[in-house]
Amino acid sequence: MRTPALFPQDFRMRAATMDDLATVVQLLTASDLADSGEPQWSEESLRAFWQADDVHVETDTWIVVAPNEELAGYAALRRSEPGRIRSFLSVLPAYRGSGIEPYLLKQIETWVLHHGAEVFAEAQVKIVIQMRGRNQEGRRGLEEAGYTLARSFSIMEIILDRPFPNPHWAEGIIVRPFVPEQDEHVVYTVDEEIANDERGHRPMAFEEWKSWYYLDQEQFDPTLWFLASAGNELVGVALNRPSRDKGEILHLGVRRSWRHKGLGMALLLHSFAAFFQRKVYTISLSVDTQSLTGAHRLYERAGMYVTDQYYTYEKSMHAVSSASSTQDH
């Protein structure tokens, strides 16, 4: 194991505040451009993240400030569900490998040790964190810190340089857009049912599901959510959104009893057509490289190709409750 670097001299670490929003987005954008070629965060999306019910900015975020006052690193965690912490870590490319990464990881792990048992009412807590494939320094740092690779995902894209053929719908299938204040709960129920067949899926409560899919944000566009029904039964969904100059397919799936009828391809082509009509020609999505439903093969048949990968790492820790800490003391 490599000897950990010392925390850089004259650098400072503190919690983020809402006044840091713009500079943190600048850091995240620079990191994303280095790792994937496109930014993943905006001020709107980061503000929504910091204001979420399961994020406390004053205790759940950390930023590293360089001597020249440049923001060099950022980490955050989200109290996703009992026993599970979703973590985020980003270091400006110029400062990677300088000792910032292990210290930010240490802040996350220290939080888990001292607060995990109280927050989740259980001792065993799993930290989950993702890294882009190009960030080899970050991946190596996680592995050296004892994190294990759990899953890998491919980023797939297609450039729509021509209209696609009209989708072929199975007999009796009707497709329509999502209707706000009417369809939330039924789509949530069916979307979770579909996701249960995906490797490593963890159930989400309704409010977390809404946050995950940006339903309460300005960028949410219900006319890009497509619902396939057979009579009164919702059988498949394509949940899409505009993302800067691209279209993004957040989740596409069909209920188990309705698979192998061409509905997945039909929903995909229907989504392509909607974006093409809006003059959005680059479409992207992420898919498990070992998808249990073979989703990646569907996207390949439609002409999509892999442009990048990201990796999900996990580490389990035993949190210490305040009661046991006091007793030990």
mmCIF file with all atom_site columns, N, CA and C in Angstrom, residues 213-272:
data_model
loop_
_atom_site.group_PDB
_atom_site.id
_atom_site.type_symbol
_atom_site.label_atom_id
_atom_site.label_alt_id
_atom_site.label_comp_id
_atom_site.label_asym_id
_atom_site.label_entity_id
_atom_site.label_seq_id
_atom_site.pdbx_PDB_ins_code
_atom_site.Cartn_x
_atom_site.Cartn_y
_atom_site.Cartn_z
_atom_site.occupancy
_atom_site.B_iso_or_equiv
_atom_site.pdbx_formal_charge
_atom_site.auth_seq_id
_atom_site.auth_comp_id
_atom_site.auth_asym_id
_atom_site.auth_atom_id
_atom_site.pdbx_PDB_model_num
ATOM 1   N N  . TYR A 1 213 ? -35.477 12.031 -9.227  1.00 0.00 ? 213 TYR A N  1
ATOM 2   C CA . TYR A 1 213 ? -35.879 12.305 -10.609 1.00 0.00 ? 213 TYR A CA 1
ATOM 3   C C  . TYR A 1 213 ? -36.187 13.780 -10.856 1.00 0.00 ? 213 TYR A C  1
ATOM 4   N N  . TYR A 1 214 ? -35.834 14.646 -9.903  1.00 0.00 ? 214 TYR A N  1
ATOM 5   C CA . TYR A 1 214 ? -35.908 16.103 -10.100 1.00 0.00 ? 214 TYR A CA 1
ATOM 6   C C  . TYR A 1 214 ? -37.340 16.616 -10.273 1.00 0.00 ? 214 TYR A C  1
ATOM 7   N N  . LEU A 1 215 ? -38.337 15.930 -9.729  1.00 0.00 ? 215 LEU A N  1
ATOM 8   C CA . LEU A 1 215 ? -39.715 16.343 -9.969  1.00 0.00 ? 215 LEU A CA 1
ATOM 9   C C  . LEU A 1 215 ? -40.033 17.731 -9.432  1.00 0.00 ? 215 LEU A C  1
ATOM 10  N N  . ASP A 1 216 ? -39.307 18.174 -8.414  1.00 0.00 ? 216 ASP A N  1
ATOM 11  C CA . ASP A 1 216 ? -39.604 19.473 -7.821  1.00 0.00 ? 216 ASP A CA 1
ATOM 12  C C  . ASP A 1 216 ? -38.682 20.578 -8.328  1.00 0.00 ? 216 ASP A C  1
ATOM 13  N N  . GLN A 1 217 ? -37.914 20.287 -9.372  1.00 0.00 ? 217 GLN A N  1
ATOM 14  C CA . GLN A 1 217 ? -36.999 21.282 -9.912  1.00 0.00 ? 217 GLN A CA 1
ATOM 15  C C  . GLN A 1 217 ? -37.519 21.842 -11.227 1.00 0.00 ? 217 GLN A C  1
ATOM 16  N N  . GLU A 1 218 ? -37.046 23.042 -11.569 1.00 0.00 ? 218 GLU A N  1
ATOM 17  C CA . GLU A 1 218 ? -37.500 23.699 -12.786 1.00 0.00 ? 218 GLU A CA 1
ATOM 18  C C  . GLU A 1 218 ? -37.165 22.887 -14.029 1.00 0.00 ? 218 GLU A C  1
ATOM 19  N N  . GLN A 1 219 ? -36.070 22.125 -13.976 1.00 0.00 ? 219 GLN A N  1
ATOM 20  C CA . GLN A 1 219 ? -35.649 21.377 -15.156 1.00 0.00 ? 219 GLN A CA 1
ATOM 21  C C  . GLN A 1 219 ? -36.548 20.181 -15.454 1.00 0.00 ? 219 GLN A C  1
ATOM 22  N N  . PHE A 1 220 ? -37.441 19.823 -14.526 1.00 0.00 ? 220 PHE A N  1
ATOM 23  C CA . PHE A 1 220 ? -38.329 18.695 -14.776 1.00 0.00 ? 220 PHE A CA 1
ATOM 24  C C  . PHE A 1 220 ? -39.320 19.042 -15.886 1.00 0.00 ? 220 PHE A C  1
ATOM 25  N N  . ASP A 1 221 ? -39.394 18.171 -16.899 1.00 0.00 ? 221 ASP A N  1
ATOM 26  C CA . ASP A 1 221 ? -40.281 18.375 -18.038 1.00 0.00 ? 221 ASP A CA 1
ATOM 27  C C  . ASP A 1 221 ? -41.184 17.152 -18.171 1.00 0.00 ? 221 ASP A C  1
ATOM 28  N N  . PRO A 1 222 ? -42.437 17.240 -17.714 1.00 0.00 ? 222 PRO A N  1
ATOM 29  C CA . PRO A 1 222 ? -43.325 16.075 -17.749 1.00 0.00 ? 222 PRO A CA 1
ATOM 30  C C  . PRO A 1 222 ? -43.632 15.589 -19.162 1.00 0.00 ? 222 PRO A C  1
ATOM 31  N N  . THR A 1 223 ? -43.469 16.445 -20.155 1.00 0.00 ? 223 THR A N  1
ATOM 32  C CA . THR A 1 223 ? -43.758 16.026 -21.533 1.00 0.00 ? 223 THR A CA 1
ATOM 33  C C  . THR A 1 223 ? -42.685 15.099 -22.088 1.00 0.00 ? 223 THR A C  1
ATOM 34  N N  . LEU A 1 224 ? -41.589 14.890 -21.333 1.00 0.00 ? 224 LEU A N  1
ATOM 35  C CA . LEU A 1 224 ? -40.543 13.958 -21.745 1.00 0.00 ? 224 LEU A CA 1
ATOM 36  C C  . LEU A 1 224 ? -40.585 12.663 -20.938 1.00 0.00 ? 224 LEU A C  1
ATOM 37  N N  . TRP A 1 225 ? -41.592 12.517 -20.105 1.00 0.00 ? 225 TRP A N  1
ATOM 38  C CA . TRP A 1 225 ? -41.827 11.248 -19.407 1.00 0.00 ? 225 TRP A CA 1
ATOM 39  C C  . TRP A 1 225 ? -42.939 10.523 -20.157 1.00 0.00 ? 225 TRP A C  1
ATOM 40  N N  . PHE A 1 226 ? -42.646 9.309  -20.631 1.00 0.00 ? 226 PHE A N  1
ATOM 41  C CA . PHE A 1 226 ? -43.604 8.577  -21.449 1.00 0.00 ? 226 PHE A CA 1
ATOM 42  C C  . PHE A 1 226 ? -44.055 7.307  -20.733 1.00 0.00 ? 226 PHE A C  1
ATOM 43  N N  . LEU A 1 227 ? -45.379 7.123  -20.687 1.00 0.00 ? 227 LEU A N  1
ATOM 44  C CA . LEU A 1 227 ? -45.994 6.012  -19.976 1.00 0.00 ? 227 LEU A CA 1
ATOM 45  C C  . LEU A 1 227 ? -46.709 5.115  -20.978 1.00 0.00 ? 227 LEU A C  1
ATOM 46  N N  . ALA A 1 228 ? -46.344 3.833  -20.976 1.00 0.00 ? 228 ALA A N  1
ATOM 47  C CA . ALA A 1 228 ? -46.991 2.855  -21.849 1.00 0.00 ? 228 ALA A CA 1
ATOM 48  C C  . ALA A 1 228 ? -47.993 2.053  -21.033 1.00 0.00 ? 228 ALA A C  1
ATOM 49  N N  . SER A 1 229 ? -49.234 2.017  -21.484 1.00 0.00 ? 229 SER A N  1
ATOM 50  C CA . SER A 1 229 ? -50.305 1.352  -20.727 1.00 0.00 ? 229 SER A CA 1
ATOM 51  C C  . SER A 1 229 ? -51.038 0.349  -21.606 1.00 0.00 ? 229 SER A C  1
ATOM 52  N N  . ALA A 1 230 ? -51.520 -0.706 -20.947 1.00 0.00 ? 230 ALA A N  1
ATOM 53  C CA . ALA A 1 230 ? -52.429 -1.665 -21.570 1.00 0.00 ? 230 ALA A CA 1
ATOM 54  C C  . ALA A 1 230 ? -53.741 -1.564 -20.802 1.00 0.00 ? 230 ALA A C  1
ATOM 55  N N  . GLY A 1 231 ? -54.716 -0.909 -21.389 1.00 0.00 ? 231 GLY A N  1
ATOM 56  C CA . GLY A 1 231 ? -55.935 -0.611 -20.647 1.00 0.00 ? 231 GLY A CA 1
ATOM 57  C C  . GLY A 1 231 ? -55.614 0.338  -19.514 1.00 0.00 ? 231 GLY A C  1
ATOM 58  N N  . ASN A 1 232 ? -55.983 -0.033 -18.291 1.00 0.00 ? 232 ASN A N  1
ATOM 59  C CA . ASN A 1 232 ? -55.704 0.799  -17.125 1.00 0.00 ? 232 ASN A CA 1
ATOM 60  C C  . ASN A 1 232 ? -54.395 0.423  -16.438 1.00 0.00 ? 232 ASN A C  1
ATOM 61  N N  . GLU A 1 233 ? -53.646 -0.512 -17.007 1.00 0.00 ? 233 GLU A N  1
ATOM 62  C CA . GLU A 1 233 ? -52.414 -0.991 -16.370 1.00 0.00 ? 233 GLU A CA 1
ATOM 63  C C  . GLU A 1 233 ? -51.196 -0.310 -16.984 1.00 0.00 ? 233 GLU A C  1
ATOM 64  N N  . LEU A 1 234 ? -50.411 0.343  -16.144 1.00 0.00 ? 234 LEU A N  1
ATOM 65  C CA . LEU A 1 234 ? -49.148 0.927  -16.593 1.00 0.00 ? 234 LEU A CA 1
ATOM 66  C C  . LEU A 1 234 ? -48.120 -0.191 -16.698 1.00 0.00 ? 234 LEU A C  1
ATOM 67  N N  . VAL A 1 235 ? -47.536 -0.361 -17.891 1.00 0.00 ? 235 VAL A N  1
ATOM 68  C CA . VAL A 1 235 ? -46.659 -1.519 -18.117 1.00 0.00 ? 235 VAL A CA 1
ATOM 69  C C  . VAL A 1 235 ? -45.216 -1.137 -18.404 1.00 0.00 ? 235 VAL A C  1
ATOM 70  N N  . GLY A 1 236 ? -44.944 0.123  -18.740 1.00 0.00 ? 236 GLY A N  1
ATOM 71  C CA . GLY A 1 236 ? -43.571 0.533  -19.027 1.00 0.00 ? 236 GLY A CA 1
ATOM 72  C C  . GLY A 1 236 ? -43.414 2.028  -18.949 1.00 0.00 ? 236 GLY A C  1
ATOM 73  N N  . VAL A 1 237 ? -42.173 2.489  -18.701 1.00 0.00 ? 237 VAL A N  1
ATOM 74  C CA . VAL A 1 237 ? -41.906 3.920  -18.579 1.00 0.00 ? 237 VAL A CA 1
ATOM 75  C C  . VAL A 1 237 ? -40.588 4.277  -19.255 1.00 0.00 ? 237 VAL A C  1
ATOM 76  N N  . ALA A 1 238 ? -40.539 5.493  -19.764 1.00 0.00 ? 238 ALA A N  1
ATOM 77  C CA . ALA A 1 238 ? -39.285 6.105  -20.217 1.00 0.00 ? 238 ALA A CA 1
ATOM 78  C C  . ALA A 1 238 ? -39.230 7.483  -19.575 1.00 0.00 ? 238 ALA A C  1
ATOM 79  N N  . LEU A 1 239 ? -38.336 7.664  -18.617 1.00 0.00 ? 239 LEU A N  1
ATOM 80  C CA . LEU A 1 239 ? -38.257 8.889  -17.830 1.00 0.00 ? 239 LEU A CA 1
ATOM 81  C C  . LEU A 1 239 ? -37.033 9.675  -18.307 1.00 0.00 ? 239 LEU A C  1
ATOM 82  N N  . ASN A 1 240 ? -37.295 10.758 -19.035 1.00 0.00 ? 240 ASN A N  1
ATOM 83  C CA . ASN A 1 240 ? -36.238 11.510 -19.710 1.00 0.00 ? 240 ASN A CA 1
ATOM 84  C C  . ASN A 1 240 ? -36.185 12.947 -19.208 1.00 0.00 ? 240 ASN A C  1
ATOM 85  N N  . ARG A 1 241 ? -35.086 13.614 -19.525 1.00 0.00 ? 241 ARG A N  1
ATOM 86  C CA . ARG A 1 241 ? -34.982 15.038 -19.197 1.00 0.00 ? 241 ARG A CA 1
ATOM 87  C C  . ARG A 1 241 ? -33.981 15.704 -20.130 1.00 0.00 ? 241 ARG A C  1
ATOM 88  N N  . PRO A 1 242 ? -34.136 17.011 -20.366 1.00 0.00 ? 242 PRO A N  1
ATOM 89  C CA . PRO A 1 242 ? -33.096 17.756 -21.072 1.00 0.00 ? 242 PRO A CA 1
ATOM 90  C C  . PRO A 1 242 ? -31.941 18.019 -20.124 1.00 0.00 ? 242 PRO A C  1
ATOM 91  N N  . SER A 1 243 ? -30.734 17.916 -20.615 1.00 0.00 ? 243 SER A N  1
ATOM 92  C CA . SER A 1 243 ? -29.546 18.149 -19.793 1.00 0.00 ? 243 SER A CA 1
ATOM 93  C C  . SER A 1 243 ? -28.562 18.967 -20.604 1.00 0.00 ? 243 SER A C  1
ATOM 94  N N  . ARG A 1 244 ? -28.642 20.295 -20.420 1.00 0.00 ? 244 ARG A N  1
ATOM 95  C CA . ARG A 1 244 ? -27.855 21.234 -21.220 1.00 0.00 ? 244 ARG A CA 1
ATOM 96  C C  . ARG A 1 244 ? -28.133 20.996 -22.702 1.00 0.00 ? 244 ARG A C  1
ATOM 97  N N  . ASP A 1 245 ? -27.131 20.641 -23.478 1.00 0.00 ? 245 ASP A N  1
ATOM 98  C CA . ASP A 1 245 ? -27.345 20.480 -24.915 1.00 0.00 ? 245 ASP A CA 1
ATOM 99  C C  . ASP A 1 245 ? -27.614 19.031 -25.288 1.00 0.00 ? 245 ASP A C  1
ATOM 100 N N  . LYS A 1 246 ? -27.932 18.182 -24.306 1.00 0.00 ? 246 LYS A N  1
ATOM 101 C CA . LYS A 1 246 ? -28.192 16.778 -24.561 1.00 0.00 ? 246 LYS A CA 1
ATOM 102 C C  . LYS A 1 246 ? -29.563 16.387 -24.027 1.00 0.00 ? 246 LYS A C  1
ATOM 103 N N  . GLY A 1 247 ? -30.004 15.225 -24.469 1.00 0.00 ? 247 GLY A N  1
ATOM 104 C CA . GLY A 1 247 ? -31.147 14.585 -23.848 1.00 0.00 ? 247 GLY A CA 1
ATOM 105 C C  . GLY A 1 247 ? -30.652 13.429 -23.008 1.00 0.00 ? 247 GLY A C  1
ATOM 106 N N  . GLU A 1 248 ? -31.245 13.235 -21.843 1.00 0.00 ? 248 GLU A N  1
ATOM 107 C CA . GLU A 1 248 ? -30.801 12.169 -20.942 1.00 0.00 ? 248 GLU A CA 1
ATOM 108 C C  . GLU A 1 248 ? -31.967 11.242 -20.619 1.00 0.00 ? 248 GLU A C  1
ATOM 109 N N  . ILE A 1 249 ? -31.747 9.955  -20.824 1.00 0.00 ? 249 ILE A N  1
ATOM 110 C CA . ILE A 1 249 ? -32.717 8.943  -20.440 1.00 0.00 ? 249 ILE A CA 1
ATOM 111 C C  . ILE A 1 249 ? -32.351 8.491  -19.029 1.00 0.00 ? 249 ILE A C  1
ATOM 112 N N  . LEU A 1 250 ? -33.145 8.925  -18.053 1.00 0.00 ? 250 LEU A N  1
ATOM 113 C CA . LEU A 1 250 ? -32.847 8.621  -16.659 1.00 0.00 ? 250 LEU A CA 1
ATOM 114 C C  . LEU A 1 250 ? -33.170 7.169  -16.320 1.00 0.00 ? 250 LEU A C  1
ATOM 115 N N  . HIS A 1 251 ? -34.300 6.682  -16.807 1.00 0.00 ? 251 HIS A N  1
ATOM 116 C CA . HIS A 1 251 ? -34.673 5.286  -16.563 1.00 0.00 ? 251 HIS A CA 1
ATOM 117 C C  . HIS A 1 251 ? -35.680 4.857  -17.608 1.00 0.00 ? 251 HIS A C  1
ATOM 118 N N  . LEU A 1 252 ? -35.456 3.688  -18.160 1.00 0.00 ? 252 LEU A N  1
ATOM 119 C CA . LEU A 1 252 ? -36.365 3.099  -19.135 1.00 0.00 ? 252 LEU A CA 1
ATOM 120 C C  . LEU A 1 252 ? -36.553 1.638  -18.767 1.00 0.00 ? 252 LEU A C  1
ATOM 121 N N  . GLY A 1 253 ? -37.815 1.209  -18.651 1.00 0.00 ? 253 GLY A N  1
ATOM 122 C CA . GLY A 1 253 ? -38.022 -0.175 -18.271 1.00 0.00 ? 253 GLY A CA 1
ATOM 123 C C  . GLY A 1 253 ? -39.451 -0.632 -18.502 1.00 0.00 ? 253 GLY A C  1
ATOM 124 N N  . VAL A 1 254 ? -39.616 -1.949 -18.487 1.00 0.00 ? 254 VAL A N  1
ATOM 125 C CA . VAL A 1 254 ? -40.903 -2.586 -18.731 1.00 0.00 ? 254 VAL A CA 1
ATOM 126 C C  . VAL A 1 254 ? -41.149 -3.599 -17.616 1.00 0.00 ? 254 VAL A C  1
ATOM 127 N N  . ARG A 1 255 ? -42.377 -3.677 -17.159 1.00 0.00 ? 255 ARG A N  1
ATOM 128 C CA . ARG A 1 255 ? -42.727 -4.645 -16.112 1.00 0.00 ? 255 ARG A CA 1
ATOM 129 C C  . ARG A 1 255 ? -42.469 -6.067 -16.615 1.00 0.00 ? 255 ARG A C  1
ATOM 130 N N  . ARG A 1 256 ? -42.094 -6.928 -15.695 1.00 0.00 ? 256 ARG A N  1
ATOM 131 C CA . ARG A 1 256 ? -41.610 -8.261 -16.049 1.00 0.00 ? 256 ARG A CA 1
ATOM 132 C C  . ARG A 1 256 ? -42.583 -9.022 -16.953 1.00 0.00 ? 256 ARG A C  1
ATOM 133 N N  . SER A 1 257 ? -43.871 -8.991 -16.641 1.00 0.00 ? 257 SER A N  1
ATOM 134 C CA . SER A 1 257 ? -44.849 -9.769 -17.411 1.00 0.00 ? 257 SER A CA 1
ATOM 135 C C  . SER A 1 257 ? -45.067 -9.228 -18.816 1.00 0.00 ? 257 SER A C  1
ATOM 136 N N  . TRP A 1 258 ? -44.536 -8.035 -19.119 1.00 0.00 ? 258 TRP A N  1
ATOM 137 C CA . TRP A 1 258 ? -44.723 -7.431 -20.436 1.00 0.00 ? 258 TRP A CA 1
ATOM 138 C C  . TRP A 1 258 ? -43.430 -7.351 -21.241 1.00 0.00 ? 258 TRP A C  1
ATOM 139 N N  . ARG A 1 259 ? -42.387 -7.980 -20.761 1.00 0.00 ? 259 ARG A N  1
ATOM 140 C CA . ARG A 1 259 ? -41.119 -7.951 -21.489 1.00 0.00 ? 259 ARG A CA 1
ATOM 141 C C  . ARG A 1 259 ? -41.149 -8.899 -22.691 1.00 0.00 ? 259 ARG A C  1
ATOM 142 N N  . HIS A 1 260 ? -40.157 -8.705 -23.574 1.00 0.00 ? 260 HIS A N  1
ATOM 143 C CA . HIS A 1 260 ? -40.010 -9.529 -24.785 1.00 0.00 ? 260 HIS A CA 1
ATOM 144 C C  . HIS A 1 260 ? -41.169 -9.324 -25.759 1.00 0.00 ? 260 HIS A C  1
ATOM 145 N N  . LYS A 1 261 ? -41.779 -8.137 -25.718 1.00 0.00 ? 261 LYS A N  1
ATOM 146 C CA . LYS A 1 261 ? -42.830 -7.781 -26.668 1.00 0.00 ? 261 LYS A CA 1
ATOM 147 C C  . LYS A 1 261 ? -42.441 -6.544 -27.480 1.00 0.00 ? 261 LYS A C  1
ATOM 148 N N  . GLY A 1 262 ? -41.174 -6.121 -27.351 1.00 0.00 ? 262 GLY A N  1
ATOM 149 C CA . GLY A 1 262 ? -40.705 -4.960 -28.098 1.00 0.00 ? 262 GLY A CA 1
ATOM 150 C C  . GLY A 1 262 ? -41.014 -3.629 -27.456 1.00 0.00 ? 262 GLY A C  1
ATOM 151 N N  . LEU A 1 263 ? -41.528 -3.627 -26.226 1.00 0.00 ? 263 LEU A N  1
ATOM 152 C CA . LEU A 1 263 ? -41.911 -2.359 -25.597 1.00 0.00 ? 263 LEU A CA 1
ATOM 153 C C  . LEU A 1 263 ? -40.702 -1.510 -25.223 1.00 0.00 ? 263 LEU A C  1
ATOM 154 N N  . GLY A 1 264 ? -39.610 -2.155 -24.795 1.00 0.00 ? 264 GLY A N  1
ATOM 155 C CA . GLY A 1 264 ? -38.415 -1.393 -24.441 1.00 0.00 ? 264 GLY A CA 1
ATOM 156 C C  . GLY A 1 264 ? -37.874 -0.627 -25.635 1.00 0.00 ? 264 GLY A C  1
ATOM 157 N N  . MET A 1 265 ? -37.750 -1.295 -26.796 1.00 0.00 ? 265 MET A N  1
ATOM 158 C CA . MET A 1 265 ? -37.278 -0.618 -27.999 1.00 0.00 ? 265 MET A CA 1
ATOM 159 C C  . MET A 1 265 ? -38.253 0.462  -28.432 1.00 0.00 ? 265 MET A C  1
ATOM 160 N N  . ALA A 1 266 ? -39.564 0.180  -28.333 1.00 0.00 ? 266 ALA A N  1
ATOM 161 C CA . ALA A 1 266 ? -40.559 1.181  -28.727 1.00 0.00 ? 266 ALA A CA 1
ATOM 162 C C  . ALA A 1 266 ? -40.454 2.438  -27.861 1.00 0.00 ? 266 ALA A C  1
ATOM 163 N N  . LEU A 1 267 ? -40.295 2.276  -26.555 1.00 0.00 ? 267 LEU A N  1
ATOM 164 C CA . LEU A 1 267 ? -40.143 3.434  -25.664 1.00 0.00 ? 267 LEU A CA 1
ATOM 165 C C  . LEU A 1 267 ? -38.857 4.194  -25.965 1.00 0.00 ? 267 LEU A C  1
ATOM 166 N N  . LEU A 1 268 ? -37.800 3.462  -26.307 1.00 0.00 ? 268 LEU A N  1
ATOM 167 C CA . LEU A 1 268 ? -36.530 4.111  -26.632 1.00 0.00 ? 268 LEU A CA 1
ATOM 168 C C  . LEU A 1 268 ? -36.664 4.931  -27.912 1.00 0.00 ? 268 LEU A C  1
ATOM 169 N N  . LEU A 1 269 ? -37.238 4.344  -28.956 1.00 0.00 ? 269 LEU A N  1
ATOM 170 C CA . LEU A 1 269 ? -37.411 5.069  -30.219 1.00 0.00 ? 269 LEU A CA 1
ATOM 171 C C  . LEU A 1 269 ? -38.374 6.243  -30.048 1.00 0.00 ? 269 LEU A C  1
ATOM 172 N N  . HIS A 1 270 ? -39.395 6.073  -29.223 1.00 0.00 ? 270 HIS A N  1
ATOM 173 C CA . HIS A 1 270 ? -40.336 7.167  -28.950 1.00 0.00 ? 270 HIS A CA 1
ATOM 174 C C  . HIS A 1 270 ? -39.604 8.332  -28.270 1.00 0.00 ? 270 HIS A C  1
ATOM 175 N N  . SER A 1 271 ? -38.682 8.008  -27.364 1.00 0.00 ? 271 SER A N  1
ATOM 176 C CA . SER A 1 271 ? -37.889 9.043  -26.688 1.00 0.00 ? 271 SER A CA 1
ATOM 177 C C  . SER A 1 271 ? -36.965 9.738  -27.684 1.00 0.00 ? 271 SER A C  1
ATOM 178 N N  . PHE A 1 272 ? -36.306 8.968  -28.547 1.00 0.00 ? 272 PHE A N  1
ATOM 179 C CA . PHE A 1 272 ? -35.454 9.556  -29.579 1.00 0.00 ? 272 PHE A CA 1
ATOM 180 C C  . PHE A 1 272 ? -36.248 10.555 -30.425 1.00 0.00 ? 272 PHE A C  1
#
